[in-house]
Amino acid sequence: MKRTGAELAVYALEQIGVRRTFGIPGVHNTELYDQLGASGKITPYLVTHEAGAAFIADGLSRTSDEIGTCVIVPAAGTTHAMSGIAEAFLDGVPMLIISGGIRRDTGRSFQLHQIDQGKLLEPVTKSYFLIESHADIIPTMYRAFEIATTGVPGPVFIEIPVEIQLFRGHVDAMPTFQPGAQARVIDEGAIDAAIDLLTSARRPGIYVGWGAVDASNETKKLAERLVAPVATTVQGVSSFSADHPLHTGVGFGAASVPASRNAFDKCDCLLAVGARFSELATGSYGMDVPERLIHIDISADVFDRNYPSEVSILGDASFVLHKINERLGDWSSSRSADKLAGKIRKDKSDYLNVWLADRPKERVSPGRFFSSLRETVPDDAILVLDDGKHTFLAAELFPVRGPRRFISPTDFNCMGYCVPAAIGAKLGNPDKMVVAVVGDGAFMMTGMELITAVTNKVGLAVFVFHDGELGQISQFQQIPLNRKTCTIIGDLHVDGVAHATGAAFLSLDNDTQVQAIVQEACEMAAGGETVVVDVRIDYSRKTCMTKGVVETNLKRFPMGEKARFVGRAARRHLLK
């Protein structure tokens, strides 16, 4: 039979369960878009920028069982989308990116958009495929989907040249997609060694990342049997419910909240699951990881990279934890769960009360905001964040009560993530409330993507933390340098952006308005509106993350440089 490449590509996308694509049409993918428009199963969404397309796809993948898929033009579309592609790559998020490609049947050079995309994409994708013939399309698309969704998930890029899209070619069949069986081989000896370490430890602890986000039930069961505190990475905040009495918070080092620091004090055996001990997660590697480290991960590449493990177990988090729980049989610790839980509860309460004591008259205190937000939204609401000070405020002050209900850019740490990712999260979860919290600096990067939400009737509540600065970096400058260079962004008229995109607008100026405005915004979003709230945030109090990272890095400076930095800071603060 004969089919155009565009017909074959859309057929394959339908087979693997793609229901939405995101991107911008151009001369190199017009035929693909024509076929997408004719599909009865896939809806193509126009975005304002290809970075937005990739972030929307990311948000969809992180919060649902549908793979986020972009359809973009080559070259400029690819470089625009690379921020979102790289975020997905470093954060382990599945994504498919299909681009058009230059014609390869004319013999001409210096074509529009002519660039070697394979070389460009090599560092930020799991695989890149250049389609050479019509017969390659369906099997390549199936293979790309399996690569993107197995092992450590990530983005896979497929380039389809224009002539293959446009013209018909011979294919022997149109096979349906049959997912491959996933082999689960486990090192039984490593399981036994891990159990020996855990059951003999006096103060075991558990540390979970995004790789354990779907293993929360097994983590809970094991934590309760071990009577072990559980901390998370920043990306893995939703991997363990904050309502559980053994949950402590993000990390357990100098950059963590008191509940974590105290609960993990003198920890003599750490079980790390689906966590890579990355810079952000560890507060610039400021965590004191015990020698008796058990590390479970789907990728062997993470073992012993930053902290050596005594036992490493390669495998899926849910499967490995299930095996450990199963092998433990009836064993349980004799430690007092009530005593540990009581201490964690008190430390959390004391820390929150410090933030609630702040009641600025002309600004909104973060403690009041996040407490009101938590009281207002249901437990299954999804909180989407960007990169900035608000990220760490949310991680410390907003209790997350279920898996995949807190997403943010982490290891690539790309600003501009929040608004488009929230659109993707809502499209994948139409029955759940999706709330976006974004700093004004990040909002300026992709805020115009609100028009995509409005046009497609995506109900979102977007809270813009507005302080006129790049808040996190300006504090990192202010603490040691008493000077802010290129971090003052001016006074953005958030209402103008809302008006320009057709979104509703609310203003939240101080603590007396918090409960009413948060409630109104969430009700509007639940009714299908996209609403933007200008939050005049008070960033004067520093998070544990900010203070801990500054302290950790200063300690590592050579003595002479440390004296120079401290002396310079003292002079600048005294002579200001």
Coordinates of C-alpha atoms in Angstrom, one line a residue:
M1 CA 0.0 0.0 0.0
K2 CA 1.0 3.6 -0.4
R3 CA 0.7 6.3 2.2
T4 CA 2.2 9.8 2.7
G5 CA 4.7 10.1 5.5
A6 CA 2.4 12.5 7.3
E7 CA -0.4 9.9 7.3
L8 CA 1.9 7.2 8.7
A9 CA 3.3 9.5 11.4
V10 CA -0.2 10.5 12.6
Y11 CA -1.4 6.9 12.5
A12 CA 1.6 5.9 14.7
L13 CA 0.9 8.7 17.2
E14 CA -2.7 7.5 17.5
Q15 CA -1.6 4.0 18.1
I16 CA 0.7 4.9 21.0
G17 CA -2.0 6.9 22.7
V18 CA -1.1 10.5 21.9
R19 CA -4.2 12.6 22.3
R20 CA -2.7 16.1 22.0
T21 CA 0.2 17.7 20.3
F22 CA 1.7 21.2 20.9
G23 CA 3.7 23.4 18.6
I24 CA 3.6 25.9 15.7
P25 CA 3.1 25.0 12.0
G26 CA 5.5 26.1 9.4
V27 CA 6.6 25.2 5.9
H28 CA 8.4 22.1 7.0
N29 CA 5.5 20.5 8.9
T30 CA 2.4 21.8 7.1
E31 CA 1.5 18.3 5.9
L32 CA 1.8 16.9 9.4
Y33 CA -0.5 19.5 10.7
D34 CA -3.1 18.8 8.0
Q35 CA -3.2 15.2 9.0
L36 CA -3.4 16.1 12.7
G37 CA -6.3 18.3 11.9
A38 CA -8.1 15.4 10.2
S39 CA -7.4 13.0 13.0
G40 CA -10.4 11.9 15.1
K41 CA -8.2 11.0 18.1
I42 CA -5.5 13.8 18.3
T43 CA -6.1 17.5 18.9
P44 CA -3.2 19.8 17.8
Y45 CA -2.7 22.9 20.0
L46 CA -1.2 26.1 18.8
V47 CA 1.2 27.7 21.3
T48 CA 2.9 31.2 21.3
H49 CA 6.4 29.9 21.5
E50 CA 8.0 26.4 21.1
A51 CA 9.5 26.6 24.6
G52 CA 5.9 26.8 25.8
A53 CA 5.1 23.7 23.7
A54 CA 7.8 21.7 25.3
F55 CA 6.9 22.9 28.8
I56 CA 3.2 22.1 28.2
A57 CA 4.3 18.6 27.1
D58 CA 6.4 18.3 30.2
G59 CA 3.5 19.2 32.5
L60 CA 1.2 16.8 30.7
S61 CA 3.7 13.9 31.1
R62 CA 4.5 14.6 34.7
T63 CA 0.9 14.6 35.9
S64 CA -0.8 12.1 33.7
D65 CA -0.3 8.8 31.9
E66 CA -0.3 10.5 28.5
I67 CA 3.1 11.3 26.9
G68 CA 3.6 15.0 26.1
T69 CA 4.2 15.4 22.3
C70 CA 5.5 18.4 20.4
V71 CA 5.2 19.0 16.6
I72 CA 7.6 21.8 15.6
V73 CA 9.5 23.2 12.7
P74 CA 13.2 22.3 12.5
A75 CA 16.1 24.6 13.4
A76 CA 14.6 27.7 15.0
G77 CA 11.6 25.7 16.4
T78 CA 14.1 23.2 17.8
T79 CA 16.3 25.7 19.5
H80 CA 13.3 27.5 21.0
A81 CA 12.0 24.2 22.3
M82 CA 15.3 23.0 23.7
S83 CA 14.8 24.6 27.1
G84 CA 11.8 22.4 27.7
I85 CA 13.5 19.4 26.0
A86 CA 16.6 19.8 28.2
E87 CA 14.4 20.2 31.3
A88 CA 12.6 16.9 30.5
F89 CA 16.0 15.2 29.9
L90 CA 17.6 16.2 33.1
D91 CA 14.4 15.7 35.2
G92 CA 13.6 12.3 33.7
V93 CA 10.3 13.2 32.0
P94 CA 9.1 11.3 28.9
M95 CA 8.4 13.4 25.8
L96 CA 8.2 13.0 22.0
I97 CA 9.3 15.8 19.7
I98 CA 8.5 15.5 16.0
S99 CA 9.9 18.1 13.6
G100 CA 9.9 18.5 9.9
G101 CA 13.1 18.4 8.0
I102 CA 14.6 19.9 4.9
R103 CA 14.1 18.2 1.6
R104 CA 16.8 15.6 0.8
D105 CA 15.6 14.8 -2.7
T106 CA 16.7 18.1 -4.5
G107 CA 20.4 18.1 -4.1
R108 CA 20.3 21.7 -3.0
S109 CA 22.3 23.3 -0.1
F110 CA 21.6 26.3 2.1
Q111 CA 18.0 25.5 2.4
L112 CA 15.7 27.2 4.9
H113 CA 16.3 25.8 8.4
Q114 CA 19.2 23.6 7.2
I115 CA 21.1 22.5 10.3
D116 CA 22.4 19.2 11.7
Q117 CA 19.7 18.7 14.4
G118 CA 21.2 15.4 15.5
K119 CA 24.4 17.1 16.7
L120 CA 22.4 19.9 18.3
L121 CA 20.2 17.6 20.3
E122 CA 22.7 14.9 21.3
P123 CA 23.3 16.2 24.9
V124 CA 19.6 16.7 25.7
T125 CA 17.7 13.8 24.3
K126 CA 17.7 10.0 24.9
S127 CA 17.7 9.4 21.2
Y128 CA 17.4 11.2 17.9
F129 CA 16.0 9.6 14.7
L130 CA 16.2 10.9 11.1
I131 CA 13.5 9.2 9.0
E132 CA 15.1 7.9 5.8
S133 CA 12.0 6.2 4.2
H134 CA 8.3 5.7 4.5
A135 CA 8.8 2.2 5.8
D136 CA 10.8 3.5 8.8
I137 CA 8.1 5.8 10.2
I138 CA 5.8 3.5 12.1
P139 CA 8.5 1.3 13.6
T140 CA 10.6 4.3 14.5
M141 CA 7.7 6.1 16.2
Y142 CA 7.0 2.9 18.2
R143 CA 10.6 2.5 19.1
A144 CA 10.9 6.2 20.1
F145 CA 7.9 5.9 22.5
E146 CA 9.4 2.8 24.2
I147 CA 12.8 4.6 24.6
A148 CA 11.0 7.7 26.0
T149 CA 9.0 5.8 28.6
T150 CA 11.3 3.0 29.8
G151 CA 14.3 3.1 32.1
V152 CA 14.9 6.7 33.0
P153 CA 12.2 8.4 31.0
G154 CA 13.2 11.3 28.8
P155 CA 12.7 13.1 25.4
V156 CA 13.1 11.4 22.1
F157 CA 13.3 13.5 18.8
I158 CA 12.1 12.4 15.4
E159 CA 12.9 14.4 12.2
I160 CA 10.7 13.7 9.2
P161 CA 12.0 15.4 5.9
V162 CA 9.4 17.3 3.9
E163 CA 9.4 15.1 0.9
I164 CA 8.6 12.0 3.0
Q165 CA 5.7 13.9 4.6
L166 CA 4.3 15.1 1.3
F167 CA 4.8 12.2 -1.0
R168 CA 3.4 8.7 -0.9
G169 CA 5.7 5.7 -0.4
H170 CA 5.2 2.0 -0.2
V171 CA 4.7 0.2 3.2
D172 CA 4.0 -3.4 3.6
A173 CA 1.6 -3.0 6.6
M174 CA 0.2 -0.6 9.2
P175 CA 1.0 -2.6 12.3
T176 CA -0.7 -1.8 15.6
F177 CA 1.4 -0.9 18.6
Q178 CA 2.3 -3.7 21.0
P179 CA 4.2 -2.6 24.1
G180 CA 7.2 -4.7 24.9
A181 CA 7.3 -6.7 28.1
Q182 CA 9.5 -5.1 30.8
A183 CA 11.9 -7.5 32.3
R184 CA 12.3 -7.2 36.1
V185 CA 15.6 -8.7 37.2
I186 CA 16.7 -8.0 40.8
D187 CA 19.8 -8.7 42.8
E188 CA 18.5 -10.8 45.6
G189 CA 21.8 -10.6 47.5
A190 CA 21.6 -6.8 47.5
I191 CA 18.0 -7.0 48.9
D192 CA 19.3 -9.2 51.7
A193 CA 22.2 -6.9 52.4
A194 CA 19.9 -3.8 52.5
I195 CA 17.6 -5.5 54.9
D196 CA 20.5 -6.4 57.2
L197 CA 21.6 -2.8 57.3
L198 CA 18.1 -1.4 57.8
T199 CA 17.1 -3.8 60.6
S200 CA 20.4 -3.3 62.5
A201 CA 20.4 0.5 62.3
R202 CA 19.6 2.5 65.4
R203 CA 18.3 5.5 63.5
P204 CA 17.5 4.7 59.9
G205 CA 16.2 7.4 57.5
I206 CA 14.5 7.3 54.1
Y207 CA 15.2 9.8 51.3
V208 CA 12.9 9.7 48.2
G209 CA 13.1 11.5 44.9
W210 CA 11.0 11.8 41.7
G211 CA 12.0 8.2 40.9
A212 CA 9.9 7.1 43.8
V213 CA 6.8 9.2 43.0
D214 CA 4.7 6.1 42.1
A215 CA 6.0 4.1 45.0
S216 CA 4.5 6.1 47.8
N217 CA 2.5 3.2 49.2
E218 CA 5.5 0.9 49.5
T219 CA 7.6 3.7 51.0
K220 CA 4.9 4.4 53.6
K221 CA 4.7 0.7 54.5
L222 CA 8.5 0.5 54.9
A223 CA 8.8 3.8 56.8
E224 CA 6.2 2.6 59.4
R225 CA 7.9 -0.7 59.9
L226 CA 11.3 0.9 60.3
V227 CA 10.0 3.8 62.3
A228 CA 12.1 6.0 60.0
P229 CA 11.7 9.6 59.1
V230 CA 11.1 10.4 55.4
A231 CA 12.6 13.4 53.5
T232 CA 12.2 14.2 49.9
T233 CA 14.1 15.9 47.1
V234 CA 12.7 19.2 45.7
Q235 CA 11.5 17.4 42.5
G236 CA 10.2 14.5 44.7
V237 CA 8.1 16.6 47.1
S238 CA 5.0 14.7 46.1
S239 CA 6.7 11.3 46.5
F240 CA 5.6 11.0 50.1
S241 CA 2.5 12.7 51.6
A242 CA 3.2 15.6 53.9
D243 CA 0.2 14.4 56.0
H244 CA 2.1 11.3 57.1
P245 CA 3.4 11.6 60.6
L246 CA 6.9 10.5 59.5
H247 CA 7.2 13.0 56.7
T248 CA 9.8 15.7 57.6
G249 CA 10.3 17.9 54.5
V250 CA 12.8 18.6 51.7
G251 CA 16.3 17.2 52.4
F252 CA 17.9 16.9 55.8
G253 CA 21.0 19.0 55.7
A254 CA 21.9 22.6 56.4
A255 CA 19.4 23.8 53.8
S256 CA 16.5 21.8 55.2
V257 CA 13.7 22.8 57.6
P258 CA 14.1 22.1 61.4
A259 CA 11.9 19.0 61.3
S260 CA 14.2 17.3 58.8
R261 CA 17.4 18.4 60.4
N262 CA 16.3 17.1 63.8
A263 CA 14.7 13.9 62.6
F264 CA 17.8 12.9 60.6
D265 CA 20.3 13.9 63.3
K266 CA 22.6 11.0 63.9
C267 CA 21.0 9.0 61.1
D268 CA 23.2 5.9 60.9
C269 CA 21.7 4.2 57.8
L270 CA 20.0 6.0 54.9
L271 CA 17.8 4.4 52.3
A272 CA 17.7 6.6 49.2
V273 CA 15.1 5.8 46.5
G274 CA 14.8 7.4 43.1
A275 CA 17.1 10.2 44.1
R276 CA 20.3 11.3 42.4
F277 CA 21.8 13.5 45.2
S278 CA 21.9 16.5 42.8
E279 CA 23.0 20.0 43.7
L280 CA 19.5 21.4 44.2
A281 CA 18.2 18.4 46.1
T282 CA 21.1 18.4 48.6
G283 CA 21.3 22.1 49.1
S284 CA 24.7 22.4 47.2
Y285 CA 25.7 19.0 48.6
G286 CA 25.3 20.2 52.2
M287 CA 23.7 16.9 53.5
D288 CA 25.6 14.7 55.9
V289 CA 25.0 11.3 54.3
P290 CA 25.9 8.3 56.5
E291 CA 28.4 5.7 55.3
R292 CA 25.7 3.0 55.5
L293 CA 23.9 4.2 52.4
I294 CA 21.5 2.0 50.5
H295 CA 20.8 3.5 47.0
I296 CA 17.9 2.3 44.8
D297 CA 17.5 3.6 41.3
I298 CA 16.4 2.7 37.8
S299 CA 19.7 3.9 36.5
A300 CA 23.1 2.5 37.5
D301 CA 24.7 5.8 36.4
V302 CA 23.6 7.6 39.6
F303 CA 25.3 5.1 42.0
D304 CA 28.4 6.4 43.8
R305 CA 28.5 9.7 41.9
N306 CA 28.2 12.1 44.8
Y307 CA 28.0 9.8 47.8
P308 CA 29.3 6.2 47.9
S309 CA 26.8 3.5 48.7
E310 CA 27.4 0.4 50.7
V311 CA 24.5 -1.3 48.9
S312 CA 23.2 -0.3 45.5
I313 CA 20.1 -1.9 43.9
L314 CA 19.2 -1.4 40.3
G315 CA 15.5 -1.5 39.6
D316 CA 12.1 0.2 39.6
A317 CA 11.4 1.8 43.0
S318 CA 7.9 0.2 43.5
F319 CA 9.2 -3.2 42.6
V320 CA 12.3 -3.1 44.8
L321 CA 10.6 -1.6 47.8
H322 CA 7.8 -4.3 47.5
K323 CA 10.5 -7.0 47.5
I324 CA 12.1 -5.4 50.7
N325 CA 8.7 -5.2 52.4
E326 CA 7.9 -8.8 51.4
R327 CA 11.2 -10.1 52.6
L328 CA 10.9 -8.4 55.9
G329 CA 8.0 -10.6 56.7
D330 CA 6.5 -9.8 60.1
W331 CA 9.5 -7.8 61.3
S332 CA 8.9 -4.3 62.7
S333 CA 11.0 -1.9 64.8
S334 CA 10.7 -1.6 68.5
R335 CA 11.3 2.2 68.3
S336 CA 8.6 4.5 69.4
A337 CA 6.7 5.9 66.3
D338 CA 4.7 8.2 68.5
K339 CA 7.8 9.9 70.0
L340 CA 9.4 10.5 66.6
A341 CA 6.1 11.6 65.0
G342 CA 5.4 14.0 67.9
K343 CA 8.8 15.6 67.6
I344 CA 8.3 16.1 63.8
R345 CA 4.9 17.5 64.3
K346 CA 6.1 20.0 66.9
D347 CA 9.1 21.1 64.7
K348 CA 6.8 21.6 61.7
S349 CA 4.3 23.6 63.8
D350 CA 7.0 25.8 65.3
Y351 CA 8.5 26.6 61.9
L352 CA 5.1 27.4 60.3
N353 CA 4.3 29.7 63.3
V354 CA 7.5 31.7 62.6
W355 CA 6.1 32.4 59.1
L356 CA 2.6 33.1 60.3
A357 CA 3.9 35.7 62.7
D358 CA 4.8 37.9 59.8
R359 CA 1.9 40.2 59.0
P360 CA 3.2 43.0 56.7
K361 CA 0.7 45.8 56.2
E362 CA 1.6 46.5 52.6
R363 CA 2.7 43.1 51.3
V364 CA 1.5 39.5 51.4
S365 CA 3.4 37.2 53.7
P366 CA 4.3 33.8 52.2
G367 CA 3.2 31.9 55.3
R368 CA -0.3 33.4 55.1
F369 CA -0.6 32.8 51.4
F370 CA 0.4 29.1 51.4
S371 CA -1.6 28.4 54.5
S372 CA -4.7 29.9 52.8
L373 CA -4.0 28.1 49.5
R374 CA -3.7 24.8 51.3
E375 CA -7.0 25.4 53.1
T376 CA -8.7 26.3 49.9
V377 CA -7.7 23.7 47.3
P378 CA -8.6 20.0 47.6
D379 CA -6.0 17.4 48.4
D380 CA -5.8 16.3 44.8
A381 CA -5.0 19.7 43.5
I382 CA -1.8 20.1 41.4
L383 CA 0.6 22.9 42.3
V384 CA 2.8 24.0 39.5
L385 CA 5.9 26.2 40.2
D386 CA 8.7 27.8 38.3
D387 CA 12.3 28.3 39.2
G388 CA 12.8 31.0 41.9
K389 CA 12.4 31.9 45.5
H390 CA 8.7 30.9 45.5
T391 CA 9.7 27.3 44.7
F392 CA 11.5 26.9 48.0
L393 CA 8.8 28.8 49.9
A394 CA 6.2 26.3 48.5
A395 CA 8.4 23.3 49.3
E396 CA 8.7 24.5 52.9
L397 CA 5.2 25.9 53.5
F398 CA 2.7 24.0 51.3
P399 CA 2.0 20.4 52.4
V400 CA 1.6 18.2 49.4
R401 CA -0.8 15.3 49.9
G402 CA -0.4 12.9 47.0
P403 CA 1.9 11.8 44.1
R404 CA 2.4 14.0 41.0
R405 CA 0.6 17.0 42.7
F406 CA 3.7 19.2 42.9
I407 CA 5.8 19.9 39.8
S408 CA 8.6 22.3 39.1
P409 CA 11.8 22.6 37.0
T410 CA 14.6 21.1 39.0
D411 CA 18.0 19.9 37.6
F412 CA 17.9 22.0 34.4
N413 CA 16.1 24.6 36.6
C414 CA 14.7 26.6 33.7
M415 CA 12.8 29.8 34.3
G416 CA 9.6 30.1 32.3
Y417 CA 8.3 26.6 33.1
C418 CA 5.3 27.3 35.2
V419 CA 2.5 28.9 33.1
P420 CA 2.8 26.4 30.1
A421 CA 3.4 23.4 32.4
A422 CA 0.3 24.3 34.3
I423 CA -1.7 24.2 31.0
G424 CA -0.3 20.8 30.3
A425 CA -1.2 19.6 33.8
K426 CA -4.7 20.8 33.5
L427 CA -5.2 19.3 30.0
G428 CA -4.1 16.0 31.4
N429 CA -6.2 16.3 34.6
P430 CA -9.4 18.2 33.6
D431 CA -11.2 17.1 36.8
K432 CA -8.5 18.4 39.1
M433 CA -7.8 21.9 40.2
V434 CA -4.4 23.2 38.9
V435 CA -2.8 26.2 40.6
A436 CA 0.3 27.9 39.3
V437 CA 2.6 30.0 41.4
V438 CA 5.3 31.9 39.5
G439 CA 7.7 34.7 40.2
D440 CA 7.4 37.9 38.1
G441 CA 10.7 37.3 36.4
A442 CA 9.8 33.8 35.2
F443 CA 6.3 35.0 34.3
M444 CA 7.7 37.6 31.9
M445 CA 9.4 34.8 30.0
T446 CA 6.3 32.7 29.0
G447 CA 3.4 34.6 30.5
M448 CA 1.9 35.2 27.0
E449 CA 1.2 31.5 26.9
L450 CA -1.9 32.4 28.9
I451 CA -3.6 33.1 25.6
T452 CA -3.3 29.4 24.9
A453 CA -5.1 28.6 28.1
V454 CA -7.8 31.2 27.5
T455 CA -8.3 30.2 23.8
N456 CA -8.7 26.6 24.8
K457 CA -10.8 27.3 27.9
V458 CA -8.3 25.8 30.3
G459 CA -9.3 26.8 33.9
L460 CA -6.2 27.9 35.8
A461 CA -5.4 30.1 38.8
V462 CA -2.1 31.7 38.2
F463 CA -0.6 33.6 41.2
V464 CA 2.3 35.9 40.2
F465 CA 4.6 36.6 43.1
H466 CA 5.4 40.2 42.3
D467 CA 8.4 41.9 44.0
G468 CA 10.1 43.6 41.0
E469 CA 13.2 41.5 41.4
L470 CA 14.7 38.2 40.5
G471 CA 14.0 37.3 44.1
Q472 CA 16.2 34.3 44.8
I473 CA 19.3 35.6 43.0
S474 CA 18.9 39.1 44.4
Q475 CA 18.9 37.6 47.9
F476 CA 22.0 35.5 47.1
Q477 CA 23.6 38.8 46.0
Q478 CA 22.3 40.9 48.9
I479 CA 23.4 38.6 51.7
P480 CA 27.2 38.5 51.0
L481 CA 27.5 41.5 48.7
N482 CA 24.9 44.1 49.8
R483 CA 24.5 44.9 46.2
K484 CA 22.0 43.9 43.6
T485 CA 23.3 43.8 40.0
C486 CA 20.9 43.1 37.1
T487 CA 18.3 41.6 39.4
I488 CA 15.9 44.5 39.5
I489 CA 13.4 43.9 36.8
G490 CA 11.1 46.9 37.3
D491 CA 7.4 47.1 38.0
L492 CA 5.6 44.8 35.7
H493 CA 2.0 45.6 35.0
V494 CA 0.5 42.2 35.5
D495 CA -3.0 43.4 34.8
G496 CA -1.8 44.5 31.4
V497 CA -0.6 40.9 30.6
A498 CA -4.0 39.5 31.8
H499 CA -5.8 42.0 29.6
A500 CA -3.7 41.3 26.6
T501 CA -4.3 37.6 26.8
G502 CA -8.0 37.7 27.7
A503 CA -7.4 36.3 31.2
A504 CA -9.3 37.5 34.3
F505 CA -7.4 39.6 36.8
L506 CA -7.3 39.9 40.6
S507 CA -5.0 41.9 42.8
L508 CA -3.7 40.6 46.2
D509 CA -2.0 43.4 48.0
N510 CA -1.7 42.4 51.7
D511 CA -2.6 39.7 54.3
T512 CA -6.0 41.1 55.0
Q513 CA -7.1 40.1 51.5
V514 CA -5.4 36.7 51.3
Q515 CA -8.2 34.3 52.1
A516 CA -10.9 36.1 50.1
I517 CA -8.7 36.5 46.9
V518 CA -7.3 33.0 47.0
Q519 CA -10.8 31.7 47.4
E520 CA -12.2 33.8 44.5
A521 CA -9.4 32.9 42.2
C522 CA -9.8 29.2 42.8
E523 CA -13.6 29.4 42.3
M524 CA -13.1 31.2 39.0
A525 CA -10.6 28.5 37.9
A526 CA -12.9 25.8 38.9
G527 CA -15.6 27.4 36.7
G528 CA -13.3 27.2 33.7
E529 CA -11.7 30.6 33.7
T530 CA -8.0 31.5 33.4
V531 CA -7.4 34.0 36.2
V532 CA -4.1 35.9 37.0
V533 CA -3.6 37.2 40.5
D534 CA -1.0 39.9 41.1
V535 CA 0.5 38.9 44.5
R536 CA 2.5 41.7 46.1
I537 CA 4.7 39.2 48.0
D538 CA 7.0 39.9 50.9
Y539 CA 10.3 38.2 50.3
S540 CA 12.1 39.7 53.3
R541 CA 12.3 36.5 55.3
K542 CA 14.8 33.9 54.0
T543 CA 14.0 30.3 53.5
C544 CA 16.1 27.5 55.1
M545 CA 17.2 26.7 51.5
T546 CA 18.6 30.2 50.9
K547 CA 20.4 30.4 54.3
G548 CA 21.7 26.9 54.1
V549 CA 23.1 27.1 50.6
V550 CA 25.0 30.4 51.4
E551 CA 26.4 28.9 54.6
T552 CA 27.4 25.6 52.9
N553 CA 29.2 27.2 50.0
L554 CA 31.0 29.7 52.2
K555 CA 32.3 26.9 54.4
R556 CA 34.0 25.3 51.3
F557 CA 35.9 28.4 50.3
P558 CA 39.7 28.3 50.9
M559 CA 40.5 30.1 54.1
G560 CA 42.1 33.1 52.4
E561 CA 39.1 33.6 50.0
K562 CA 36.7 33.0 52.8
A563 CA 38.3 35.8 54.8
R564 CA 38.2 38.1 51.8
F565 CA 34.5 37.4 51.1
V566 CA 33.5 37.8 54.8
G567 CA 35.6 41.0 55.1
R568 CA 34.0 42.5 51.9
A569 CA 30.5 41.6 53.1
A570 CA 31.2 43.2 56.5
R571 CA 32.5 46.4 55.0
R572 CA 29.6 46.7 52.6
H573 CA 27.0 46.1 55.2
L574 CA 28.6 48.4 57.8
L575 CA 29.3 51.2 55.3
K576 CA 26.0 51.1 53.5

